Short mmCIF file of C-alpha atoms in Angstrom, two decimals:
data_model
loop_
_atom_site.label_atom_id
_atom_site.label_comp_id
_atom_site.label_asym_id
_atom_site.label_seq_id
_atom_site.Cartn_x
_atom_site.Cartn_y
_atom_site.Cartn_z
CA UNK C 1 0.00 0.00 0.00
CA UNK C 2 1.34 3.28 -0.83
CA UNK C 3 2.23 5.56 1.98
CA UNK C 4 0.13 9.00 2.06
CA UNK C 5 1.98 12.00 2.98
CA UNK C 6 -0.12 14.15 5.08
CA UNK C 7 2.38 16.90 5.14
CA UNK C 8 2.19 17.34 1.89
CA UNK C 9 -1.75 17.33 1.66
CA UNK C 10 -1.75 19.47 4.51
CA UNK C 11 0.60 22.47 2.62
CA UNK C 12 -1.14 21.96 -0.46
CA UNK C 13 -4.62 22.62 1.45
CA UNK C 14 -3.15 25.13 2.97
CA UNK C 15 -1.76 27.32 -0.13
CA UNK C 16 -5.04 26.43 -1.91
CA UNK C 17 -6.77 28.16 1.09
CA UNK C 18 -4.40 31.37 0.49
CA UNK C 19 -5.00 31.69 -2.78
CA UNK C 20 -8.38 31.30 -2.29
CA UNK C 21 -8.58 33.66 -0.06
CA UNK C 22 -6.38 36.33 -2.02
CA UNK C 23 -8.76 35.87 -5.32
CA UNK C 24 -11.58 36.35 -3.19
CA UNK C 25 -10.02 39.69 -1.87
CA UNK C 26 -9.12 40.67 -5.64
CA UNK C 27 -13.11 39.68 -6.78
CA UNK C 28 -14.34 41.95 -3.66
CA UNK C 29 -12.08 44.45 -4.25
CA UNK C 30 -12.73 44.59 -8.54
CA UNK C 31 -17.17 44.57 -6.86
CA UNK C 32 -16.63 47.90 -4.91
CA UNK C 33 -14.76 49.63 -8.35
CA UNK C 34 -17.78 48.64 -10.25
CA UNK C 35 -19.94 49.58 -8.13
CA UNK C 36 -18.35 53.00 -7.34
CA UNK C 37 -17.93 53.45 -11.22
CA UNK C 38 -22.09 53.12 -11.32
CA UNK C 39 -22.72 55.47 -8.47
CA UNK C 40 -20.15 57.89 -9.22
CA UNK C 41 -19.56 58.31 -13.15
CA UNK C 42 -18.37 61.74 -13.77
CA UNK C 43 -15.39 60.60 -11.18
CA UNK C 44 -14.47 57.30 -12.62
CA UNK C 45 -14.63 58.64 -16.49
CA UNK C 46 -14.77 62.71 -16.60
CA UNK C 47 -15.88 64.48 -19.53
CA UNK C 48 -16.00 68.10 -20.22
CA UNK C 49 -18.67 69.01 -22.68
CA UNK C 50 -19.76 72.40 -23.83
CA UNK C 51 -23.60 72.94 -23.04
CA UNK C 52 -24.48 75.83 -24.84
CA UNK C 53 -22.74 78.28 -27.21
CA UNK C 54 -23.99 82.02 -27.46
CA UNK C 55 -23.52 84.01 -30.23
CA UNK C 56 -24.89 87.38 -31.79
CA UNK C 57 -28.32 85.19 -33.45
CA UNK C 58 -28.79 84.61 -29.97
CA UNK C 59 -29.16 87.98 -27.94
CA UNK C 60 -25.25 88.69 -27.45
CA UNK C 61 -24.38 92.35 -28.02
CA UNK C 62 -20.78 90.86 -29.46
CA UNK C 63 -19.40 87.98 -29.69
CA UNK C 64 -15.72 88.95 -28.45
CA UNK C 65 -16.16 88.74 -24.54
CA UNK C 66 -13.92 90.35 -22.21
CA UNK C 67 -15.25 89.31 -18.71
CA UNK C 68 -18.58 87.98 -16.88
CA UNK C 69 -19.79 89.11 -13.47
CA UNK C 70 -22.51 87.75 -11.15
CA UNK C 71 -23.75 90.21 -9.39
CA UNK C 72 -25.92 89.83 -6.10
CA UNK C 73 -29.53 89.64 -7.88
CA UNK C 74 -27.96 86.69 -9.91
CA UNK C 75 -27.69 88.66 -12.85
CA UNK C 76 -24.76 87.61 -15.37
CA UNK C 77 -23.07 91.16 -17.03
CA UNK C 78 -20.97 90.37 -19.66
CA UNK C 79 -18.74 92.77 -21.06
CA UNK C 80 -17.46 92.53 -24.98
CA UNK C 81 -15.66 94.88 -27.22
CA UNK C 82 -18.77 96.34 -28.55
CA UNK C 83 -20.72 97.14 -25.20
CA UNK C 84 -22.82 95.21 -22.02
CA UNK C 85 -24.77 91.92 -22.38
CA UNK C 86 -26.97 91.01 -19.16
CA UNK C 87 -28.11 87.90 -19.31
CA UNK C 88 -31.21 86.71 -17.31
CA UNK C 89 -31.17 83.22 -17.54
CA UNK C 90 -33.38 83.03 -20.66
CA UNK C 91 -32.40 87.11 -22.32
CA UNK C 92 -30.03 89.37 -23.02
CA UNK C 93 -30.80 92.84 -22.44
CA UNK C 94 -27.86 95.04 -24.24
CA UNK C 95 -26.50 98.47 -23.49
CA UNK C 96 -24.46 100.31 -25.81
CA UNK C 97 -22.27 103.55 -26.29
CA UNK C 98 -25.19 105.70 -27.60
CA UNK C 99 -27.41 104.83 -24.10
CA UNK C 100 -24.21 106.21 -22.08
CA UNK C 101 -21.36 103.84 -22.31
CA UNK C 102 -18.00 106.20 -21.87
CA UNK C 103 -16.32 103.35 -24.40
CA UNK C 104 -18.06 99.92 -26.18
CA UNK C 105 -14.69 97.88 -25.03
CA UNK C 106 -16.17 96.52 -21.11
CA UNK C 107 -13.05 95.04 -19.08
CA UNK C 108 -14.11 93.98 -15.71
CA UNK C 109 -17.48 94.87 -12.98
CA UNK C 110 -17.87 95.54 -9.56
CA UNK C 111 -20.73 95.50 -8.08
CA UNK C 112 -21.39 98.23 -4.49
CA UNK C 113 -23.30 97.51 -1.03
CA UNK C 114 -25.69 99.87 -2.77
CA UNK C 115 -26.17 97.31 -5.26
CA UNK C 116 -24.55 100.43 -7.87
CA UNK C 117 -22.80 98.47 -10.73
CA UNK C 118 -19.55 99.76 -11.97
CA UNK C 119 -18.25 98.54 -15.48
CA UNK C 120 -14.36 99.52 -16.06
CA UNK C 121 -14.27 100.52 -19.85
CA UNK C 122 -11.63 101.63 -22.30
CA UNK C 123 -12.02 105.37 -21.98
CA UNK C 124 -13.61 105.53 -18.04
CA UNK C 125 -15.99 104.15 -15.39
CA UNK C 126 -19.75 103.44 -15.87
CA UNK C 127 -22.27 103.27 -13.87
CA UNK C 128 -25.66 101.31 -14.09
CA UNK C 129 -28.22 101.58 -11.69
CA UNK C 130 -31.62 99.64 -11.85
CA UNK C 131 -30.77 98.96 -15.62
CA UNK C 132 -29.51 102.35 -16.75
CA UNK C 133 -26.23 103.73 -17.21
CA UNK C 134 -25.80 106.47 -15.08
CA UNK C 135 -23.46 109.48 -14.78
CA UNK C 136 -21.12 110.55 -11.60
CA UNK C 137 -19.55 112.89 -11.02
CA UNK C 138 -16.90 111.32 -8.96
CA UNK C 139 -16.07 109.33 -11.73
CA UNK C 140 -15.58 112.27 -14.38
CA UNK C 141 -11.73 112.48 -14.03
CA UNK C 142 -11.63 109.20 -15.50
CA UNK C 143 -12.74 110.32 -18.87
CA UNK C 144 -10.36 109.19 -21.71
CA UNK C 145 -8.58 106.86 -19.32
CA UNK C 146 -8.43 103.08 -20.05
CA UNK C 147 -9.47 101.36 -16.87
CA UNK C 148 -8.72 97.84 -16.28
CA UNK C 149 -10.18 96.68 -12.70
CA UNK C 150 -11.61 98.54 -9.30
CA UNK C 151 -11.43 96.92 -5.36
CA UNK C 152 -12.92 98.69 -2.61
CA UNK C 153 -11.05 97.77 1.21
CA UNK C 154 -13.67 97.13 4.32
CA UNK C 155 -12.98 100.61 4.90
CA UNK C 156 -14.41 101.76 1.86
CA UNK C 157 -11.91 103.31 0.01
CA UNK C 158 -11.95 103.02 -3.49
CA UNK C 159 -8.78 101.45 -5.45
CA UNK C 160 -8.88 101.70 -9.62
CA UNK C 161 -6.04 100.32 -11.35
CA UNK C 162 -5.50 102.10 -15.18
CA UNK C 163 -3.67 101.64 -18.33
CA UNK C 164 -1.20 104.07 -18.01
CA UNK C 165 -1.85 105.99 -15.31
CA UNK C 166 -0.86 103.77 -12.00
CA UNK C 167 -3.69 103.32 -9.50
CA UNK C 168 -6.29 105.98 -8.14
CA UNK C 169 -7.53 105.85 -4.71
CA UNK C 170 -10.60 107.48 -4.02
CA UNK C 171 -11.65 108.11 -0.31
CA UNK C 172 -14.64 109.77 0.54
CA UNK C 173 -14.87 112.99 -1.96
CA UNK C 174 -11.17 113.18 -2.17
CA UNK C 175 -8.94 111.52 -5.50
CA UNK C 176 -4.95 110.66 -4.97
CA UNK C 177 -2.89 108.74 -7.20
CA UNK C 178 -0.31 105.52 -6.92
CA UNK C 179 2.09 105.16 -9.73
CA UNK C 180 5.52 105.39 -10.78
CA UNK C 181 6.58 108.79 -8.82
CA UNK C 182 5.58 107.03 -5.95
CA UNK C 183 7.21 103.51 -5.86
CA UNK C 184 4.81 101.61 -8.53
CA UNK C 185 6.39 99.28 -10.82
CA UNK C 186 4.63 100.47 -13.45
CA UNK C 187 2.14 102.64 -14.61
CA UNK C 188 0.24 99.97 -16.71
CA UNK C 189 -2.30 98.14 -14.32
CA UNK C 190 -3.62 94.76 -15.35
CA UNK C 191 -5.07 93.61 -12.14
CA UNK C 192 -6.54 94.41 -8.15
CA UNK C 193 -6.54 92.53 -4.84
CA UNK C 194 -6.93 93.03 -1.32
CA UNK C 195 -5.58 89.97 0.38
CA UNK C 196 -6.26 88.46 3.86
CA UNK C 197 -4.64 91.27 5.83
CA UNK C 198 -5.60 94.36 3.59
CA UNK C 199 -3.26 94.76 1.33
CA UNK C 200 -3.43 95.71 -1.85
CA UNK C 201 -1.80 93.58 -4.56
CA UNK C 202 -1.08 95.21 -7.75
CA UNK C 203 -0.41 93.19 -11.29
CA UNK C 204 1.64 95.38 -13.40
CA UNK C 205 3.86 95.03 -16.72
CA UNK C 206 6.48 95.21 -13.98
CA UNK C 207 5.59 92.43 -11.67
CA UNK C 208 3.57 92.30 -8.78
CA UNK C 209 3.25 95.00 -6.20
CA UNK C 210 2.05 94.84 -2.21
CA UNK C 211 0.47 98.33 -0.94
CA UNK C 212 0.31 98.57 2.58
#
């Protein structure tokens, strides 16, 4: 009779047990991607798609769009090279140079507490209030001069960076000016920020600069 060897039956058993046991891990762990891949889609396979494309057919005053603002009615203000779209979720209602405009090309809005909103153009600052452009007189010493974005601090003064002409701080009724003379990199202002402490960040053609 031949002699069994229970060792070996025993270590066989026992690696068939292992392996067992690590396929059933693997099957588990393959369930729990498919099942995460049917609950959560858009994270297991993402896919940008475009939902809708605007164009002049459609409402928009011009199709070459500078900037878009949201402002606190939920209003979307969108400003081109050829004047102001604001779209309501299903119109556009336009504004142009002939209702007011100081220049068609819109960079950037801001929107006041007083719910006043201010569009920096090419040749000034505009005002619209309850849907019409408005005139002030605070503003008029702007005229001809490209501006590119506005900030206001928690202490409500008034910071407007320009295209050529540095920064203008407004406070109260009274105008002063940042810019070259006075330690600016450069007179040609692309961008505005206040950060956590109250700074004011400026984004010049000459690098970054922090206004204390």
């Amino acid at each position: 009779m031949q002699e069994i060897d229970y060792l070996s039956i025993n270590q066989e058993l026992g690696r068939q047990r292992k392996e067992m046991t690590k396929n059933s891990k693997l099957d588990i762990f393959i369930s729990i991607l498919f099942v995460v891949y049917l609950l959560f889609p858009a994270t297991a396979h993402s896919q940008v798609m475009v939902h809708r494309h605007f164009q002049l057919e459609d409402g928009l005053v011009q199709s070459q769009v500078r900037s878009i603002y949201e402002d606190s009615n939920g209003y979307l203000w969108i400003g081109t090279m050829n004047g102001i779209s604001r779209w309501d979720g299903r119109n556009f209602k336009n504004y142009y140079p002939y209702e007011g405009l100081p220049s068609s090309i819109v960079y950037k809005f801001f929107e006041m507490d007083n719910g006043l909103l201010l569009a920096c153009t090419h040749n000034g600052m505009a005002a619209i209030k309850k849907d019409t452009i408005v005139t002030m007189d605070i503003f008029k010493f702007l005229k001809d001069i490209s501006v590119a974005d506005i900030c206001i601090d928690k202490n409500g003064v008034m910071y407007i960076g320009t295209w050529g002409a540095g920064v203008f701080v407004i406070n109260g009724l009274s105008v002063d000016s940042l810019n070259i003379k006075k330690g600016l990199s450069n007179n040609y202002v692309h961008d505005l920020e206040l950060d956590y402490d109250g700074n004011l960040m400026v984004a010049t053609d000459s690098g970054l600069n922090i206004v204390h």
